């Protein structure tokens, strides 16, 4: 029974000078309490700052039971209190108060305050009306409330009616306090102290310095590093940022401590349908009984009952042939309800009552590290893992509503992702995140909360992080989505970059503590030392797990996918990608954010960059845009890059190569080129590394979402709207995708990737276009691809002979303009798993090939679901600026006026997209246009187009919808219907 929701309580936030109010000066950095300091009651106003609290004489004056702290805090506050929320942070409350005009604050003073959050004590104070407890029986939780905070940063104390009842020096572990209540009103206060009140050791000094975190003393403090790393849009995490609950203490006498499942079978699974192998599932449940009890476990049509005496017990439930949980790219993420119920004979209760219920999944997981690689093998099936480093939807407060979290996970799933990584630079995530990953079949790579800093070896610190890991690992182990536990972000790479030999720099938490806890608490997950790791040194991408930015920050050509030998990139492809022009206008005042000095400064300040770097990641993107538009420009300049070319005159109208063109583009044209180039780089790289011949088994893009408005790393912008790179990833990483790959003198190859573990059959049609935009040779081929497989065709073999389509041989003048490939599945529904790649609902482009299918000799003009890819031919021999100009011209012709809104019902049969709030339908393409790149569909701020930043063949046309971002993404009924219990037979 729960009476309170923390976020609905009326909280006020105040800041006071450090130690000014109710500070006993008894906390130590390792979590211990100094001896000899009286803490039963704390004085309202402590001794002067920096002095110990009074411990002699009659002792401090006890505080009244209610109301005194709020008065004392208000008297000592350096500014008026502001509204706040729990969960939440001080930075979040300050920004919200400024936005709501709750406090008069100019931008400069607000920024100054947010940079110095650690200089104050921050008080969250509320009142709790417990009148309802008058009618609550004691065995139902009456007379006590349990406060549970899953993260409060960093040095914190809990006061209940003016008395300290809890404290913590870890911002990453739980704080759990039982509070005595009466049927009246109580005062609850949470205070986050200025960290300087609890100093950390100065020695031993760190063996290396972090390139991300400037304050090396933070290696001693267990606190989220997001915001401590100076990334735009983040602020130091101060406050109760994690999930919070205030509810009656259960009195049923049985506590479920942890759970997890395990799977074994007699031979390799070959299908997503359960029962193909001799599958045996096991549910493990650890419980703590306070009195004699009979416990019953139910899950997946299996049940078992145990009679227990007081103490700790490990219970096991055997399940025969359970429906398996799969990554959604390959099968159904089937979940089962686990119910733990209990009966207490001593209390005269013969009936069973439910004490615990959760959704669980059965899956087998291992890592294949043969030959220096790293591949995740799920249920016996080798997985090409792709996804993103997760960015919380609210990077300031960290906690946010479950719906926003779910939409963020689903958006990544719709881009083809089957893995999300929680970086050690961030914080532990909410239950809503892990539950969404369970539902949508997305694996989780979970870093321990360590990043680049030198982890201390001192016993007190090791014990502090051990307690934290013992809190979180069992919690994570209950989720089938949690796959990999890593020792942190770049913990092994940083000393190497600093010139240290890892053999001379032991790290106990990485080498001993975490591996042993994983073996004990979460054995069904894969453990890795750190991200990256495995190579010698761990910086090399051709062995083990790497952070690979060859394409991206280090500005190497796209062929680096073939040169570097990437095996598994747990972080890759960092580009500073501009959002849509309408979103830039909404945030900065114009589509180019360069209309005045303030706009230019705001844009520059919000662009993704590494701490201390002289360059930013939009410059990285601009480099690839220049290389596309000026094929002769230097590509291998390293991260710092080179100055943009300013030589030459205005771009000429003829020829295939125009040096110096970048400097003569308008800012609008440059941003369009950046979007297009970043999308192309992501699309090319993900496709190339997905090939079975690449030797790569995973790529995790940095990152899922922008921290703030601007050119951030995110596949989504800060509002959650997809950017060019999201659409690019969807094309390359869809469960079923058709991709054209340039193999140089070996010609163009068509790759059909089909991850779902059921066969794909259909017809594939190839068309070519000459430089005069006329139809060239065409062909077709029957497609039959096994589940979880890849098939490859040479385009010229389908077309009947040598054509040198991409002008790789270079004989004579370039003849060919474009090639398109379209795969039409046999099944009317498409037989394709969602999300699709470049999936189109378009007028049948292969009617001639289907002539006679209606039985009357007429062409089958119908709407079909298909997969396709388009490639403009000629490589560096093309005039890329002409392609961009045509793309912008087509884009500019999209919306002559405000498009008419249509209801969801009117969309049926048009594109299959439904939106509760209505949608906008657009015809994309102009009659007679040549090939084009970067065709964009910017339908206004707050709207999400079905596709964007596209490549068009000559005369191409698309019909697209756009939905309000408030309705995107939508969870389809089929998603919920197919991952509960037994798999459907459809």
Coordinates of C-alpha atoms in Angstrom, one line a residue, residues 360-568:
X360 CA 11.1 -11.7 -16.1
X361 CA 12.5 -13.2 -19.2
X362 CA 14.4 -16.4 -20.0
X363 CA 17.5 -16.0 -22.2
X364 CA 21.0 -17.5 -22.4
X365 CA 23.9 -15.1 -23.0
X366 CA 27.6 -15.4 -23.5
X367 CA 30.5 -13.6 -25.2
X368 CA 32.5 -15.1 -28.0
X369 CA 36.0 -13.7 -27.6
X370 CA 37.8 -16.1 -30.1
X371 CA 40.5 -14.7 -32.3
X372 CA 40.6 -11.4 -30.4
X373 CA 37.0 -10.5 -31.1
X374 CA 34.0 -9.8 -28.9
X375 CA 30.5 -10.9 -29.9
X376 CA 27.3 -11.3 -27.9
X377 CA 25.7 -14.7 -28.4
X378 CA 22.0 -14.7 -27.3
X379 CA 20.2 -18.0 -27.1
X380 CA 22.9 -19.5 -29.3
X381 CA 22.6 -16.8 -32.0
X382 CA 25.5 -14.5 -32.7
X383 CA 24.2 -10.9 -32.6
X384 CA 25.5 -7.9 -34.5
X385 CA 25.0 -5.4 -31.7
X386 CA 24.2 -1.8 -32.7
X387 CA 22.8 1.1 -30.7
X388 CA 23.8 4.2 -28.9
X389 CA 25.3 5.5 -25.6
X390 CA 22.2 6.4 -23.7
X391 CA 21.6 10.0 -22.8
X392 CA 18.8 10.6 -20.2
X393 CA 15.9 12.6 -21.6
X394 CA 16.5 15.1 -18.8
X395 CA 20.2 15.6 -18.4
X396 CA 19.8 18.2 -15.6
X397 CA 17.4 16.4 -13.2
X398 CA 18.3 12.9 -14.5
X399 CA 15.0 11.5 -13.3
X400 CA 12.1 12.0 -15.6
X401 CA 8.6 10.5 -16.2
X402 CA 8.5 6.8 -17.2
X403 CA 6.7 7.7 -20.4
X404 CA 9.6 9.9 -21.6
X405 CA 12.1 7.2 -20.8
X406 CA 10.0 4.6 -22.6
X407 CA 9.7 6.8 -25.7
X408 CA 13.5 7.4 -25.7
X409 CA 14.1 3.7 -25.6
X410 CA 11.5 3.0 -28.3
X411 CA 13.0 5.8 -30.5
X412 CA 16.3 4.0 -30.4
X413 CA 14.6 0.7 -31.1
X414 CA 12.9 2.2 -34.2
X415 CA 16.3 3.2 -35.4
X416 CA 17.3 -0.5 -35.5
X417 CA 19.1 -0.5 -32.1
X418 CA 19.3 -3.7 -30.1
X419 CA 21.7 -2.3 -27.4
X420 CA 21.9 0.8 -25.3
X421 CA 25.0 1.6 -23.2
X422 CA 24.9 3.3 -19.8
X423 CA 28.2 5.1 -19.6
X424 CA 30.2 5.4 -16.4
X425 CA 30.2 9.2 -17.1
X426 CA 26.5 9.2 -16.3
X427 CA 24.5 7.6 -13.5
X428 CA 22.5 4.5 -12.7
X429 CA 19.2 4.5 -14.6
X430 CA 15.6 4.2 -13.3
X431 CA 13.5 1.0 -13.2
X432 CA 11.5 2.6 -16.1
X433 CA 14.5 2.4 -18.4
X434 CA 15.4 -1.2 -17.7
X435 CA 11.7 -2.2 -17.9
X436 CA 11.4 -0.5 -21.3
X437 CA 14.4 -2.3 -22.6
X438 CA 12.9 -5.6 -21.3
X439 CA 9.7 -4.8 -23.2
X440 CA 11.2 -3.6 -26.4
X441 CA 14.0 -6.2 -26.7
X442 CA 16.9 -3.9 -26.3
X443 CA 20.1 -5.2 -24.6
X444 CA 21.7 -3.0 -21.9
X445 CA 25.5 -2.5 -21.6
X446 CA 25.9 -1.2 -18.1
X447 CA 29.1 0.5 -17.0
X448 CA 29.9 0.7 -13.4
X449 CA 29.9 4.4 -12.4
X450 CA 33.6 4.9 -13.0
X451 CA 35.2 7.0 -15.8
X452 CA 38.8 8.1 -16.6
X453 CA 39.7 8.9 -12.9
X454 CA 42.2 6.8 -11.0
X455 CA 40.1 4.6 -8.7
X456 CA 41.6 4.6 -5.2
X457 CA 42.8 1.3 -3.6
X458 CA 42.2 2.4 0.0
X459 CA 40.0 0.1 2.0
X460 CA 37.4 2.7 2.9
X461 CA 36.8 3.7 -0.7
X462 CA 36.8 0.1 -1.9
X463 CA 34.2 -0.7 0.8
X464 CA 32.1 2.3 -0.3
X465 CA 31.9 1.2 -3.9
X466 CA 31.4 -2.4 -2.9
X467 CA 28.3 -1.5 -1.0
X468 CA 27.1 0.4 -4.0
X469 CA 27.6 -2.5 -6.4
X470 CA 25.9 -4.9 -4.0
X471 CA 22.9 -2.6 -4.1
X472 CA 22.8 -2.3 -7.9
X473 CA 24.0 -5.6 -9.4
X474 CA 21.1 -7.7 -7.9
X475 CA 18.6 -5.0 -9.1
X476 CA 20.0 -5.2 -12.6
X477 CA 20.2 -8.9 -12.6
X478 CA 16.4 -9.2 -12.5
X479 CA 16.1 -7.8 -16.0
X480 CA 16.7 -10.0 -19.1
X481 CA 17.8 -6.9 -21.1
X482 CA 20.9 -6.3 -18.9
X483 CA 23.6 -8.1 -20.8
X484 CA 27.0 -6.6 -20.1
X485 CA 28.5 -5.3 -16.9
X486 CA 31.6 -3.2 -17.5
X487 CA 34.2 -1.8 -15.1
X488 CA 33.5 1.7 -16.3
X489 CA 34.3 4.2 -19.1
X490 CA 37.9 4.5 -20.2
X491 CA 39.2 3.5 -16.8
X492 CA 41.9 1.3 -18.5
X493 CA 42.4 3.6 -21.5
X494 CA 43.1 6.8 -19.6
X495 CA 46.3 5.6 -17.9
X496 CA 47.6 4.3 -21.3
X497 CA 47.0 7.7 -22.8
X498 CA 48.8 9.2 -19.9
X499 CA 51.8 7.0 -20.6
X500 CA 51.3 4.5 -17.8
X501 CA 52.0 0.8 -18.1
X502 CA 48.8 -1.0 -16.9
X503 CA 50.9 -3.8 -15.4
X504 CA 52.4 -1.2 -13.0
X505 CA 49.0 0.3 -12.2
X506 CA 46.8 -2.2 -10.4
X507 CA 43.1 -1.2 -10.0
X508 CA 41.5 -3.5 -7.3
X509 CA 37.9 -2.5 -8.1
X510 CA 38.4 -3.4 -11.7
X511 CA 40.5 -6.5 -11.3
X512 CA 39.0 -8.1 -8.2
X513 CA 36.0 -6.5 -6.7
X514 CA 33.7 -6.2 -9.7
X515 CA 34.5 -9.6 -11.3
X516 CA 33.9 -11.4 -8.0
X517 CA 30.6 -9.6 -7.4
X518 CA 29.5 -10.3 -10.9
X519 CA 30.2 -14.0 -10.5
X520 CA 28.3 -14.0 -7.2
X521 CA 25.3 -11.7 -8.0
X522 CA 24.8 -11.6 -11.7
X523 CA 26.4 -14.7 -13.3
X524 CA 24.0 -14.8 -16.2
X525 CA 25.5 -11.5 -17.6
X526 CA 28.8 -10.9 -19.4
X527 CA 31.5 -9.1 -17.4
X528 CA 34.2 -7.0 -19.1
X529 CA 37.0 -5.2 -17.4
X530 CA 36.2 -1.8 -18.8
X531 CA 35.1 0.0 -22.0
X532 CA 37.4 -0.2 -23.9
X533 CA 39.4 -3.3 -23.0
X534 CA 40.8 -6.5 -24.5
X535 CA 43.5 -5.0 -26.7
X536 CA 47.1 -4.6 -25.8
X537 CA 47.0 -1.6 -25.3
X538 CA 43.2 -1.2 -24.9
X539 CA 43.3 1.7 -27.3
X540 CA 43.6 -0.5 -30.4
X541 CA 40.3 -1.2 -32.2
X542 CA 41.4 -4.5 -33.9
X543 CA 41.2 -6.5 -30.7
X544 CA 38.5 -6.8 -28.1
X545 CA 36.3 -3.8 -27.2
X546 CA 37.3 -0.3 -28.4
X547 CA 36.2 3.3 -28.5
X548 CA 36.7 3.9 -32.2
X549 CA 36.4 7.4 -33.7
X550 CA 38.5 6.8 -36.8
X551 CA 35.4 8.0 -38.8
X552 CA 34.4 10.9 -36.7
X553 CA 36.6 12.8 -34.2
X554 CA 39.9 11.6 -35.8
X555 CA 38.7 12.6 -39.3
X556 CA 39.9 9.6 -41.1
X557 CA 38.3 8.7 -44.4
X558 CA 35.3 6.4 -44.5
X559 CA 37.6 3.6 -45.6
X560 CA 38.9 3.4 -42.1
X561 CA 36.2 0.9 -41.5
X562 CA 38.3 -1.5 -43.6
X563 CA 41.7 -0.3 -42.4
X564 CA 41.3 -0.3 -38.6
X565 CA 39.9 -3.8 -38.3
X566 CA 37.2 -2.7 -35.7
X567 CA 36.0 -5.8 -33.7
X568 CA 33.5 -4.2 -31.3

